[in-house]
Coordinates of C-alpha atoms and ligand atoms in Angstrom, one line a residue:
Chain A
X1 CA 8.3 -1.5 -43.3
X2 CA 10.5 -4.2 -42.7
X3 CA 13.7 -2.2 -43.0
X4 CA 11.9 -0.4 -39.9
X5 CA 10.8 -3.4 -38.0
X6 CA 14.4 -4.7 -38.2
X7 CA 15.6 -1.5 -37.1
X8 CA 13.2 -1.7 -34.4
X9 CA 14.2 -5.4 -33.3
X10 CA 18.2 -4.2 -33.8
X11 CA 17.6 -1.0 -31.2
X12 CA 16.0 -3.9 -28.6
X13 CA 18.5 -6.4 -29.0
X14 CA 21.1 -3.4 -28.8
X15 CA 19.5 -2.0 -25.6
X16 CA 19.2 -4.9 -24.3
X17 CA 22.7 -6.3 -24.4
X18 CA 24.0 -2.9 -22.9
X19 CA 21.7 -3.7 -20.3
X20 CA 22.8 -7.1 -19.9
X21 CA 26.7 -5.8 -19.9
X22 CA 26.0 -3.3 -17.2
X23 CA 25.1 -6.1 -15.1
X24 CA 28.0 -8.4 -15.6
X25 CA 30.5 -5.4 -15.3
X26 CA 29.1 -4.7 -11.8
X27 CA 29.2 -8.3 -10.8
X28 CA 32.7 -8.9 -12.3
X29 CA 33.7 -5.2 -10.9
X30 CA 32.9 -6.5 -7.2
X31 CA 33.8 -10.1 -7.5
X32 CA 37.5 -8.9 -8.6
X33 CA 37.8 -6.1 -5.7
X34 CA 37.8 -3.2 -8.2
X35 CA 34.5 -1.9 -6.3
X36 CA 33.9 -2.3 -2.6
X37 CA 30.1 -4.5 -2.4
X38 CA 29.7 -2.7 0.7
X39 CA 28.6 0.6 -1.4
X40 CA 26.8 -1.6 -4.1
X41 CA 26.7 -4.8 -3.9
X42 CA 26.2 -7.3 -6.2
X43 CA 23.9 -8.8 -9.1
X44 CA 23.5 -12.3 -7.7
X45 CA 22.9 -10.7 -3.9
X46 CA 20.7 -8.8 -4.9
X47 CA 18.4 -11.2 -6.8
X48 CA 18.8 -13.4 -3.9
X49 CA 17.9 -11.0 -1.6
X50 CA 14.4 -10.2 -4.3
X51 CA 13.4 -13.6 -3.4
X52 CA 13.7 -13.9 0.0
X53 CA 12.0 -10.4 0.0
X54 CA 9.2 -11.9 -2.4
X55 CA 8.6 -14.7 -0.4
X56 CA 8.1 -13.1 3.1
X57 CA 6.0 -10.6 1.1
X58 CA 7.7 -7.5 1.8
X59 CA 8.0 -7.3 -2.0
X60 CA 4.4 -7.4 -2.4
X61 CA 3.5 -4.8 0.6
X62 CA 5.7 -2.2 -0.5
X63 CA 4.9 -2.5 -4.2
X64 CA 1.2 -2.6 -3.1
X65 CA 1.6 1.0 -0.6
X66 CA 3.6 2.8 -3.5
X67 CA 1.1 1.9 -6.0
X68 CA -1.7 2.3 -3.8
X69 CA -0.6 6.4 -3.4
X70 CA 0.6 6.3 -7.3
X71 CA -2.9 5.8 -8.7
X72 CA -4.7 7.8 -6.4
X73 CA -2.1 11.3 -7.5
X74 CA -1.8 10.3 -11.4
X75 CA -5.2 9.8 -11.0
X76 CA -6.1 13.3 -9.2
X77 CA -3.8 14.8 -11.3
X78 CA -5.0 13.6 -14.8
X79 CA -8.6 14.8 -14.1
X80 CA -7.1 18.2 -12.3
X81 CA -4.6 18.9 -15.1
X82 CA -6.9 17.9 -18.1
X83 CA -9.7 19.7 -17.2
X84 CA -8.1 23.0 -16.1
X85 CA -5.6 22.4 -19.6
X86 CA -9.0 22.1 -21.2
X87 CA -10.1 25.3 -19.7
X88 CA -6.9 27.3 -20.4
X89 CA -6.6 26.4 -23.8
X90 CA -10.1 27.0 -24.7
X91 CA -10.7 30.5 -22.9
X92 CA -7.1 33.0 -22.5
X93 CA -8.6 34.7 -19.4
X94 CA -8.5 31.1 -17.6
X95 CA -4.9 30.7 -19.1
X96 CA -3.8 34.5 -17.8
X97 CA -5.2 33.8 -14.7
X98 CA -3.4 30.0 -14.0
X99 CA -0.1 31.5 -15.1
X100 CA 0.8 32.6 -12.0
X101 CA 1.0 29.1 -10.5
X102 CA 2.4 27.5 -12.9
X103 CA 5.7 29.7 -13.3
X104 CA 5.5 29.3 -9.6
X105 CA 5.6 25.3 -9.8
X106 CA 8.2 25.5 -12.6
X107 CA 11.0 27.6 -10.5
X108 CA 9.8 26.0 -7.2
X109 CA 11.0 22.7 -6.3
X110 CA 7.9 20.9 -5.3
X111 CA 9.8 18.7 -2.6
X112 CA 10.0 22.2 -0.2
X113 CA 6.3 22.1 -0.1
X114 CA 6.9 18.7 2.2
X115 CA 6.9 20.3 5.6
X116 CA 3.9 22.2 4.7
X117 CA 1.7 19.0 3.4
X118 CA 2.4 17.5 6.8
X119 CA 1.5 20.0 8.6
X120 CA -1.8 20.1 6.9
X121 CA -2.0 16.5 6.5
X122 CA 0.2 14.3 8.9
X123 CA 2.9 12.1 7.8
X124 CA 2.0 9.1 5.5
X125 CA -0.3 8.4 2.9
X126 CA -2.0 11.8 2.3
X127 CA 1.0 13.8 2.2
X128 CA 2.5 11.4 -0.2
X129 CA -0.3 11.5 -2.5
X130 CA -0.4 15.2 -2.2
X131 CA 3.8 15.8 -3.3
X132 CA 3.0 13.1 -6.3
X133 CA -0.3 14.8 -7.4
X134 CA 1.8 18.6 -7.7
X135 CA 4.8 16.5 -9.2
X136 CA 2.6 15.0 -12.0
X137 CA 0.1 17.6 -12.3
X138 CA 2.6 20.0 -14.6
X139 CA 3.2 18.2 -17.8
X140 CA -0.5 16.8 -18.0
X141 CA -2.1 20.4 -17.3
X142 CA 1.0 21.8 -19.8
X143 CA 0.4 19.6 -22.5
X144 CA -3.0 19.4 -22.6
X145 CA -3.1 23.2 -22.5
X146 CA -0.8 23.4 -25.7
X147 CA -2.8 20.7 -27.4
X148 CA -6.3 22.5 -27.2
X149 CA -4.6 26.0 -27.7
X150 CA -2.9 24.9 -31.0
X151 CA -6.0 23.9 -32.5
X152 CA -5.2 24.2 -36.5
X153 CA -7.2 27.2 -37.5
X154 CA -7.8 25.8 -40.6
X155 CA -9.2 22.8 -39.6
X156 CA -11.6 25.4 -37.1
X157 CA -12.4 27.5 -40.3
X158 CA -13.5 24.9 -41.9
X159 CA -15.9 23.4 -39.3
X160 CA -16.9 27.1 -38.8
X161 CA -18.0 27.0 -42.7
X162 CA -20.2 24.1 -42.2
X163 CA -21.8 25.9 -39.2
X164 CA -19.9 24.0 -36.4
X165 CA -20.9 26.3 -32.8
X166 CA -18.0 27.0 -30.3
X167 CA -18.9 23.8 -28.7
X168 CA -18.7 21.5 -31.9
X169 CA -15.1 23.0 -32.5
X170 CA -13.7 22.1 -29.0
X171 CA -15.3 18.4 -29.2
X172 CA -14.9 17.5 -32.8
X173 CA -11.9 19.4 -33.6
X174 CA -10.1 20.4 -30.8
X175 CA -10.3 17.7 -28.5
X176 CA -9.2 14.9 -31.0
X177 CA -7.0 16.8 -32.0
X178 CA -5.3 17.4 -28.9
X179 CA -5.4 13.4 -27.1
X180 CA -1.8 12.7 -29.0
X181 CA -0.5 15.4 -27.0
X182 CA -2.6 14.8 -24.0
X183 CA -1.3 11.5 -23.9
X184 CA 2.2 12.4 -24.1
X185 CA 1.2 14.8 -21.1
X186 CA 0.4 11.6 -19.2
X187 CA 3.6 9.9 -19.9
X188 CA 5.4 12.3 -19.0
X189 CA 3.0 12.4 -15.3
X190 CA 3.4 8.8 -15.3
X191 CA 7.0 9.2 -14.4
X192 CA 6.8 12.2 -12.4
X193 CA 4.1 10.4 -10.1
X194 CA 6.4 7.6 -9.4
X195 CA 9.3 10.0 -8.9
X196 CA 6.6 12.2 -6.4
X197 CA 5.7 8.8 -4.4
X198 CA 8.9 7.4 -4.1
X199 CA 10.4 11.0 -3.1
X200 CA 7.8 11.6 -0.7
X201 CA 8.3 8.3 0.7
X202 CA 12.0 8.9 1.5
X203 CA 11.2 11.3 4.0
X204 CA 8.3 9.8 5.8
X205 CA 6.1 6.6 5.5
X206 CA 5.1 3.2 6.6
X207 CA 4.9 1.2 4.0
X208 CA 6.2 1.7 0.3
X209 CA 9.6 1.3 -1.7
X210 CA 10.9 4.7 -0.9
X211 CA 10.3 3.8 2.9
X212 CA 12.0 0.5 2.1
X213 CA 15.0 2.4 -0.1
X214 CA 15.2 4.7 3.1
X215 CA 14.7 2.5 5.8
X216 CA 17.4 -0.4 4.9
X217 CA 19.7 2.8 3.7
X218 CA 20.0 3.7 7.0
X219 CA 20.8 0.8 8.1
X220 CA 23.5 0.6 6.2
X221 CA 21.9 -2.8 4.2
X222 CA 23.2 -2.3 0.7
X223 CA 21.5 -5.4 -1.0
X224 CA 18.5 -5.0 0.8
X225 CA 18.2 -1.3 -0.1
X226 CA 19.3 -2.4 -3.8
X227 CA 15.9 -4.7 -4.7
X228 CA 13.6 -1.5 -4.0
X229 CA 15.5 0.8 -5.9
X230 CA 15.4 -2.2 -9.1
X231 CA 12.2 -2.7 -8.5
X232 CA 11.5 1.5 -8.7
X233 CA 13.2 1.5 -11.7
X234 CA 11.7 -1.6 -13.4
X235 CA 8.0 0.1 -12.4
X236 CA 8.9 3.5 -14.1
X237 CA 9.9 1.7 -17.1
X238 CA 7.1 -0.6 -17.4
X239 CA 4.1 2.2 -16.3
X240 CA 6.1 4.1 -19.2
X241 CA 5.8 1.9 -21.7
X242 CA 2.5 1.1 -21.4
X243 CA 1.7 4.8 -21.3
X244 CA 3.7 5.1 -24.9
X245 CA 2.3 2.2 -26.1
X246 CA -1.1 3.6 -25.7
X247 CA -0.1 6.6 -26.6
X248 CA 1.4 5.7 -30.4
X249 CA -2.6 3.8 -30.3
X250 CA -4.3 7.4 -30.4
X251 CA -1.7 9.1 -32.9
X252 CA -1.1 6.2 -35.7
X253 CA -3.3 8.9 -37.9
X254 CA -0.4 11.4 -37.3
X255 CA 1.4 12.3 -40.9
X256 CA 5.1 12.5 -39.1
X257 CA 4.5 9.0 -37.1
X258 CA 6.5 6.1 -38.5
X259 CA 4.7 3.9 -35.7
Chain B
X1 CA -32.9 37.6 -59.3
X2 CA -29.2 36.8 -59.8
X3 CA -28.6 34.0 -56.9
X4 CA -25.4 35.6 -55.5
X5 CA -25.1 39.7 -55.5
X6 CA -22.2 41.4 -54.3
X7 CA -22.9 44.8 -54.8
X8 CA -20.0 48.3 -53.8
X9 CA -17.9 44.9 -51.6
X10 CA -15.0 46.4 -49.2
X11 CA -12.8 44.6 -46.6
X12 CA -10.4 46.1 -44.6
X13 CA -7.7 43.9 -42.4
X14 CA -5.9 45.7 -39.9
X15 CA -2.2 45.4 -40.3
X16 CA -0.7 43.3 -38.1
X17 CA 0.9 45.5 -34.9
X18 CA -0.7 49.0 -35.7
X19 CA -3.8 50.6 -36.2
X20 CA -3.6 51.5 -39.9
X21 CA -6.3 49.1 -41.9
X22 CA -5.0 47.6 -45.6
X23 CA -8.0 47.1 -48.0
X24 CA -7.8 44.1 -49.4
X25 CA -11.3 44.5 -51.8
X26 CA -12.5 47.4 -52.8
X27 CA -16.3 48.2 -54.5
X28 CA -16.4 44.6 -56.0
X29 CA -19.6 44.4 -57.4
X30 CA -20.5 40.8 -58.8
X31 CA -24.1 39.0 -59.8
X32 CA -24.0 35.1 -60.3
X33 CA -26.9 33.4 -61.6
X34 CA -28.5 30.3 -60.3
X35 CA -26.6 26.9 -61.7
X36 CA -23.6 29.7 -63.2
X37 CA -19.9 28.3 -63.2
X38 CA -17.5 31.3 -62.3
X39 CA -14.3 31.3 -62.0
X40 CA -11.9 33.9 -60.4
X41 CA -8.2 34.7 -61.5
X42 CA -5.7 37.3 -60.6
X43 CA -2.3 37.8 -59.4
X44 CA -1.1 36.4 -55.8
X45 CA -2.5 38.4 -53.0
X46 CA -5.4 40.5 -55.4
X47 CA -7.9 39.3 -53.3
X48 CA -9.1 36.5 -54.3
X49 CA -9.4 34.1 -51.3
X50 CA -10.8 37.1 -49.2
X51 CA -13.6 37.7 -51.9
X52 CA -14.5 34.0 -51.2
X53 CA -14.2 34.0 -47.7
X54 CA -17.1 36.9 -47.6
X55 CA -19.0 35.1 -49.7
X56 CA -18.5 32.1 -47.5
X57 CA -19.4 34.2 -44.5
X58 CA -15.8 33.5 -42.6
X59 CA -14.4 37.2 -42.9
X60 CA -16.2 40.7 -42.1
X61 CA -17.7 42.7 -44.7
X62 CA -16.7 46.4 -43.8
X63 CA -18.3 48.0 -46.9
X64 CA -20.9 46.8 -49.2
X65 CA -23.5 43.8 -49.0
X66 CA -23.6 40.5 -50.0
X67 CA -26.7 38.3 -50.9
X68 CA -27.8 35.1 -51.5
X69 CA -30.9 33.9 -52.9
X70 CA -32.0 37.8 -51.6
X71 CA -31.2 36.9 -48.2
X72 CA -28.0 38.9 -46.4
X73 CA -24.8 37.4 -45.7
X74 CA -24.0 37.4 -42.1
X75 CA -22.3 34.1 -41.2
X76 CA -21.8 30.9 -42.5
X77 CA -24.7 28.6 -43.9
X78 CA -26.2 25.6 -45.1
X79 CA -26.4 27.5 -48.3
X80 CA -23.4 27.5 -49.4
X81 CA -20.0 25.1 -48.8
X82 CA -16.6 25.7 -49.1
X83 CA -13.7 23.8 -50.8
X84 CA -10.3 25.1 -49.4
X85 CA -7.3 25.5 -50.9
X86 CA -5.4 23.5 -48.3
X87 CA -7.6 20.3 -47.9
X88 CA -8.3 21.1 -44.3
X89 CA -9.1 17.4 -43.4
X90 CA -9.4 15.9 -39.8
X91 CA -6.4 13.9 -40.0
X92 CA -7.9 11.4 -37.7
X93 CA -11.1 10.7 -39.4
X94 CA -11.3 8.3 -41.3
X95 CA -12.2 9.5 -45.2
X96 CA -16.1 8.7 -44.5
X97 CA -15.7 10.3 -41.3
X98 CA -14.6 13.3 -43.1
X99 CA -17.3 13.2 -45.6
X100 CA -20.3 13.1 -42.7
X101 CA -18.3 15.8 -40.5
X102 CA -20.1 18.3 -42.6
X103 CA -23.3 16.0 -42.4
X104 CA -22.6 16.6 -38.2
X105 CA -22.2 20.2 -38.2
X106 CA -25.0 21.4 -40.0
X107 CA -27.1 18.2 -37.7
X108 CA -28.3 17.2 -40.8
X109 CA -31.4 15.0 -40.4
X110 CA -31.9 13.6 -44.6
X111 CA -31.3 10.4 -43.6
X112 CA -28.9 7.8 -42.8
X113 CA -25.1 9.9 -42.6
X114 CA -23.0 6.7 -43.5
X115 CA -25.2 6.1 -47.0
X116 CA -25.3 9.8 -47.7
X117 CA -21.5 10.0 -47.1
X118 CA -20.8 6.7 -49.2
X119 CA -22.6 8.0 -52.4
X120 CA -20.7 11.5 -52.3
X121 CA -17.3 9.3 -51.7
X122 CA -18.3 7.2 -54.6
X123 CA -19.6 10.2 -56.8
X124 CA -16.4 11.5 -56.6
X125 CA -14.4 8.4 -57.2
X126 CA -13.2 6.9 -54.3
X127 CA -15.1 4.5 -53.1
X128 CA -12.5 1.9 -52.3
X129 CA -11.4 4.1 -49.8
X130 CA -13.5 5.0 -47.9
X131 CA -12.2 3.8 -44.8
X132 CA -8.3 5.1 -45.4
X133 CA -7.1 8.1 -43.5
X134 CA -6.1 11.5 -45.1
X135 CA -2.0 10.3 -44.6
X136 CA -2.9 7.5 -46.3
X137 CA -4.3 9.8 -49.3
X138 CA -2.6 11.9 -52.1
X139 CA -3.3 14.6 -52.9
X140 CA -5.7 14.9 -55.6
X141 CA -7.4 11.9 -53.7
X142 CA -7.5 14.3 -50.1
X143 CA -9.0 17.4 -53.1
X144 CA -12.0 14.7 -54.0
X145 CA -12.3 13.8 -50.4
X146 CA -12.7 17.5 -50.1
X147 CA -15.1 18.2 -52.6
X148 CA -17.4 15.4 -51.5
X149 CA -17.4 17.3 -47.6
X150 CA -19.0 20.0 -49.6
X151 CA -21.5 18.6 -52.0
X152 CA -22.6 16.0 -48.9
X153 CA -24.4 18.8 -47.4
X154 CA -26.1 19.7 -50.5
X155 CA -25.9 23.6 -51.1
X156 CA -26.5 26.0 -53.3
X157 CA -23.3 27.0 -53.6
X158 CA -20.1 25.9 -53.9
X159 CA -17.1 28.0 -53.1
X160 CA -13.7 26.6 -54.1
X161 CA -10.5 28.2 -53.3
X162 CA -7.9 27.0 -55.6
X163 CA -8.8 23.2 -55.0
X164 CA -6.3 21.5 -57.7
X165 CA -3.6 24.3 -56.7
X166 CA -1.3 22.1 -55.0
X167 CA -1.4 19.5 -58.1
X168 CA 0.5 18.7 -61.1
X169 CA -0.9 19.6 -64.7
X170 CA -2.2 16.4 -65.3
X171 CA -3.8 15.6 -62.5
X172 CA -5.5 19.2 -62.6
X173 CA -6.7 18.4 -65.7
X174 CA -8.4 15.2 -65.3
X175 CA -9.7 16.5 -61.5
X176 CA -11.3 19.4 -63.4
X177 CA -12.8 17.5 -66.3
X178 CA -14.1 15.3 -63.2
X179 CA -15.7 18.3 -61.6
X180 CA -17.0 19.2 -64.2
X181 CA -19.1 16.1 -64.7
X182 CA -20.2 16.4 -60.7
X183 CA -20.9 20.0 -61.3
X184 CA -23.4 19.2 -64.6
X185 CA -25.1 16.6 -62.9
X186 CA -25.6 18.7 -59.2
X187 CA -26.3 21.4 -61.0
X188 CA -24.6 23.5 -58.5
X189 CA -23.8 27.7 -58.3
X190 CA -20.7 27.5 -58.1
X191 CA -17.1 30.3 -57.6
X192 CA -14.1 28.7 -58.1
X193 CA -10.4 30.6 -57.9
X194 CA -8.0 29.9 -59.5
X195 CA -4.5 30.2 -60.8
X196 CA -4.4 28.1 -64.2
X197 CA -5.6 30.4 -67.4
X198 CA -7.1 27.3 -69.2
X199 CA -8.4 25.6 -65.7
X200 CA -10.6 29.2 -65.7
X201 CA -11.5 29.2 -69.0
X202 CA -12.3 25.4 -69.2
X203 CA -14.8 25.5 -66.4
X204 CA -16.2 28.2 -66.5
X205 CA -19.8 30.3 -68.0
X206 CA -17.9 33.7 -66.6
X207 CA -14.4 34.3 -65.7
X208 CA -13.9 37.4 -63.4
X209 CA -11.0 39.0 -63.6
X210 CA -9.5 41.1 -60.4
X211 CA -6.5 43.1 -60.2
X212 CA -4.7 44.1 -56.7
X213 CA -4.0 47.3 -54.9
X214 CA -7.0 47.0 -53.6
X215 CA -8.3 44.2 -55.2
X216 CA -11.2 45.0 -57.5
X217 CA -12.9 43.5 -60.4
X218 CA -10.8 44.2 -63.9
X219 CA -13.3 42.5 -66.2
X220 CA -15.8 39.6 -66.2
X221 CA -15.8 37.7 -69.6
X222 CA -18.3 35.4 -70.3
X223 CA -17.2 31.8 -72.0
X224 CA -19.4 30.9 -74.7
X225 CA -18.0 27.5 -74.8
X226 CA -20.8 24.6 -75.7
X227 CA -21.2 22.1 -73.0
X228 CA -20.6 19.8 -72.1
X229 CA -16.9 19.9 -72.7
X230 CA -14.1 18.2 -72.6
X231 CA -10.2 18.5 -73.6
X232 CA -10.8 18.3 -77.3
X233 CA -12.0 22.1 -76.5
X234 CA -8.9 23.7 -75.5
X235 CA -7.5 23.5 -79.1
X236 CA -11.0 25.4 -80.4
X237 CA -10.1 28.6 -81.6
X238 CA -12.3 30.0 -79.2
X239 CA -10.4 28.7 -76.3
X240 CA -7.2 30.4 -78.0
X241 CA -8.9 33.4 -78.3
X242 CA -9.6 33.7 -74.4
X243 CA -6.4 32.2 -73.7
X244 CA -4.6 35.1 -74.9
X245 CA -6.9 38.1 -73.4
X246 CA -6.4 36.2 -70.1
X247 CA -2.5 36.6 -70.6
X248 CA -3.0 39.6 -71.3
X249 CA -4.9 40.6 -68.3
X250 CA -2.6 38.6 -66.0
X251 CA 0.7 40.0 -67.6
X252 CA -0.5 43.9 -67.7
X253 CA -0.9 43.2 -63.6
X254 CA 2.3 41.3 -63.5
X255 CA 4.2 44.9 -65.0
X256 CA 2.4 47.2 -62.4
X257 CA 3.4 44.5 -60.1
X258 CA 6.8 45.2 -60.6
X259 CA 6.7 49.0 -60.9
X260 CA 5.0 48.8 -57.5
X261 CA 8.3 46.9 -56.1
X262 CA 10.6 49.2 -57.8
X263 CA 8.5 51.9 -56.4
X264 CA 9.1 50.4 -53.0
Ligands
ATP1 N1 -6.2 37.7 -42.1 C1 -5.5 38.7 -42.8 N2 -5.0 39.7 -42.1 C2 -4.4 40.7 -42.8 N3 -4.2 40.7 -44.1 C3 -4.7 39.7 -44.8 C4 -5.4 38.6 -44.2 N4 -5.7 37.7 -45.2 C5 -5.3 38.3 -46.3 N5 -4.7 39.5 -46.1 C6 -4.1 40.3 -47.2 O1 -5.1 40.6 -48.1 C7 -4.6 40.5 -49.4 C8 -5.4 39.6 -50.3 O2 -5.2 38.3 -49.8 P1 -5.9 37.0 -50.4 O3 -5.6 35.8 -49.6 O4 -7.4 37.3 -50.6 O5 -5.2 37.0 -51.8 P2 -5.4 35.9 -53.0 O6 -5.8 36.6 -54.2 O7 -6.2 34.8 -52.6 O8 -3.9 35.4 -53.2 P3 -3.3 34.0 -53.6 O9 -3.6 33.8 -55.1 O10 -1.9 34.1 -53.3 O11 -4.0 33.0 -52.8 C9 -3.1 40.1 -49.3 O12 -2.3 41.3 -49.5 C10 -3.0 39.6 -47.9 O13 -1.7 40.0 -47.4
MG2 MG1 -5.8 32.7 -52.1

């Protein structure tokens, strides 16, 4: 226990000062010529140019459209995914019959379905939602699928001896046994949302960081394109970690977790 | 009336990728009395677990009958309750949780779950832990955990498929002197395989004795043994005397077990 929790504290501090050096080398690597600022700039520019951004509240309207369209597709795609996972992993003909579209959105780059969505839906919000609901709808239906499906038999048999119904079995039995995995599902759509929003941004939007990441890019406005792509990065992380966080909450009673 | 009868008992399983059928039990034919302690032994794969099962109502009877209490055998009921080998507990539950998931099941409706659960958990021993988890458990602990699932939803009969298999010798010992105890208070039916010569001969008022290829019935020997008992018993000359027919039984099957391999 506390071997672990110094482990634990050891990997922060590790990952942290790697993080930390990352940053200095990039400062030190521009402010001594090595790397041209005009492709990167630097550290102190860019936080700098975070507050100026923060202060006229571009920060805040950007961060605000990209979430805005990042709830609304995990969202969509959490009830979608969980409840036709449910469905497949319960009943094989429901499985047989999804199949087909999911090998279809494994080999298929979901990004070519672009010019379709706007064509059905304009450019902007809608379309946006629409690219990040497809992007995080896989691992959520995948893994929800898997967790209902594996269902340990022996744990069904012996509900079954005590008289458990079909229907007791998927809710007592199946079900909690499956949330660990369904939360991992979500995790993993967490990230794949943000990815879908900001992607989908990049080629067409108002508001948003992928608009801003775009927008300044073309411009040619290094630092200003460098606070939206930190601040992308800092959101995945963060949305992550509170979707692992929760998710070592539902598994504690898991033999093989050490959390 | 005997409270169990198996009478002329066949099941088939199909083997796995091909049409041809492998009889696992053939014309068993068994009658257990009401408040009888029988235990089953016999070599690995005789047939042991699937004669349970069907009297458990989990697997298909493709020949023969079974009754209980004169009533057919056609699924699971609240009749009867199984103890598995593997202690099949929901890992998330906490050990009360496990105890009423029965309780829930059968929508039992005696009373308060939580009380009923906490007097089976403390009947069994472990009532300070009520609220751990099955990880939390060892084994022999998870085996009592077990045992109270079953007895919570009072049956008739209890059907226990090598519960202490997965524990050392001295924690078999002292779990089946503990049963044993439950099982003469609850005055319980109950069939009980397993593996240990003494376990089977310490427990029980009949030991049945199956042989494989298809599993069938060798010889059911009844234990005159005074209860109640306890360890100072399995020094009795009596106890010796079963002992060695038992070995006898077991090592007779283990020779045409080999012949069957060289055979092979
Ligand atoms: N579901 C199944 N499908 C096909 N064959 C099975 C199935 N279950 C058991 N068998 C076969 O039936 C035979 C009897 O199995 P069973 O589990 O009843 O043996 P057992 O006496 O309980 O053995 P053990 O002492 O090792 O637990 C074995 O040969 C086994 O391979
Ligand atoms: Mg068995």
């Amino acid at each position: 226990m506390i071997a672990e929790l110094f482990y634990r504290r050891q990997a922060l501090v590790l990952g942290t000062l790697s993080m930390i050096g990352i940053v200095v080398f990039w400062q030190i690597a521009v402010d001594t010529g090595f790397i041209n600022p005009f492709f990167i700039s630097t550290p102190s520019q860019v936080a700098a140019e975070f507050m100026a951004q923060f202060e006229d509240g571009s920060v805040a309207t950007n961060v605000a459209a990209t979430l805005y369209c990042f709830v609304w597709s995990l969202g969509l795609a959490a009830v979608v995914g969980i409840v036709l996972g449910m469905l497949a992993g319960w009943f094989a003909d429901v499985e047989a019959a999804l199949e087909p579209f999911i090998w279809f959105k494994y080999s298929a780059p979901t990004v070519a379905f672009y010019p379709l969505f706007v064509a059905w839906l304009g450019y902007g919000t809608p379309t946006i939602i629409a690219i990040a609901f497809l992007f995080a709808l896989t691992p959520i239906y995948a893994n929800t699928l898997s967790g209902i499906k594996n269902t340990d038999r022996d744990l069904a048999r012996a509900a079954r001896s005590f008289g458990a119904r079909p229907l007791d079995i998927f809710l007592r039995v199946a079900l909690p046994g499956s949330v660990p995995v369904m939360m991992a599902g979500l995790r993993l759509g967490v990230g794949r949302a943000l990815t879908g929003v900001v992607v989908a941004e990049l080629f067409g939007a108002n508001a948003g960081l992928g608009y801003a990441i775009t927008y300044y890019g073309q411009l040619m406005q290094t630092t200003k394109m460098m606070v939206s792509i930190v601040i992308v990065v800092v959101l995945g992380v963060l949305l992550t970690q509170i979707l692992s966080f929760l998710e070592s909450k539902t598994d504690s009673w898991r033999v093989d977790s050490n959390r | 009336m005997a409270q169990i009868e198996i009478r002329d008992l066949g099941i088939d399983y199909r083997k796995p990728k091909s049409n041809e059928v492998f009889s696992a039990v053939d014309s068993v034919a068994l009658s257990v009395e009401k408040g009888e302690f029988v235990t089953i032994v016999g070599s690995s794969g005789c047939g042991k677990s699937t004669l349970l099962m069907a009297v458990a109502g989990l697997v298909s009877l493709t020949r023969g009958s079974i009754e209980i209490d004169g009533k057919q055998v056609t699924g699971p009921g609240p009749d009867r309750a199984v103890v598995f080998q593997e202690a099949s507990l929901l890992p998330w539950r906490s050990v009360r949780g496990n105890v009423k998931f029965g309780l829930e099941m059968q929508r039992w409706n005696g009373g308060d779950l939580n009380e009923r659960a906490m007097q089976m958990i403390r009947l069994v021993g472990l009532g300070r832990f009520s609220d751990y988890h099955p990880h939390q458990l060892s084994g022999g602990m998870r085996q009592r955990v077990n045992i109270a699932r079953a007895l919570a939803v009072d049956p008739e009969v209890l059907l226990m498929d090598e519960p202490f298999g997965a524990l050392d010798a001295q924690t078999r010992e002292i779990m089946g002197a503990e049963l044993l105890r439950i099982w003469e208070r609850a005055k319980k039916t109950a069939l009980f395989v397993t593996h240990d010569i003494d376990e089977a001969i310490f427990l029980a008022d009949k030991i049945v004795v199956m042989g494989r290829n298809p599993g069938h019935i060798k010889e059911v020997i009844k234990v005159d043994l005074p209860r109640p008992r306890n360890e100072a018993i399995l020094d009795s000359d009596a106890f010796h005397e079963l002992r060695k027919r038992l070995r006898a039984h077991l090592a007779e099957d283990m020779s045409s077990m080999q012949l069957v391999q060289e055979v092979a």
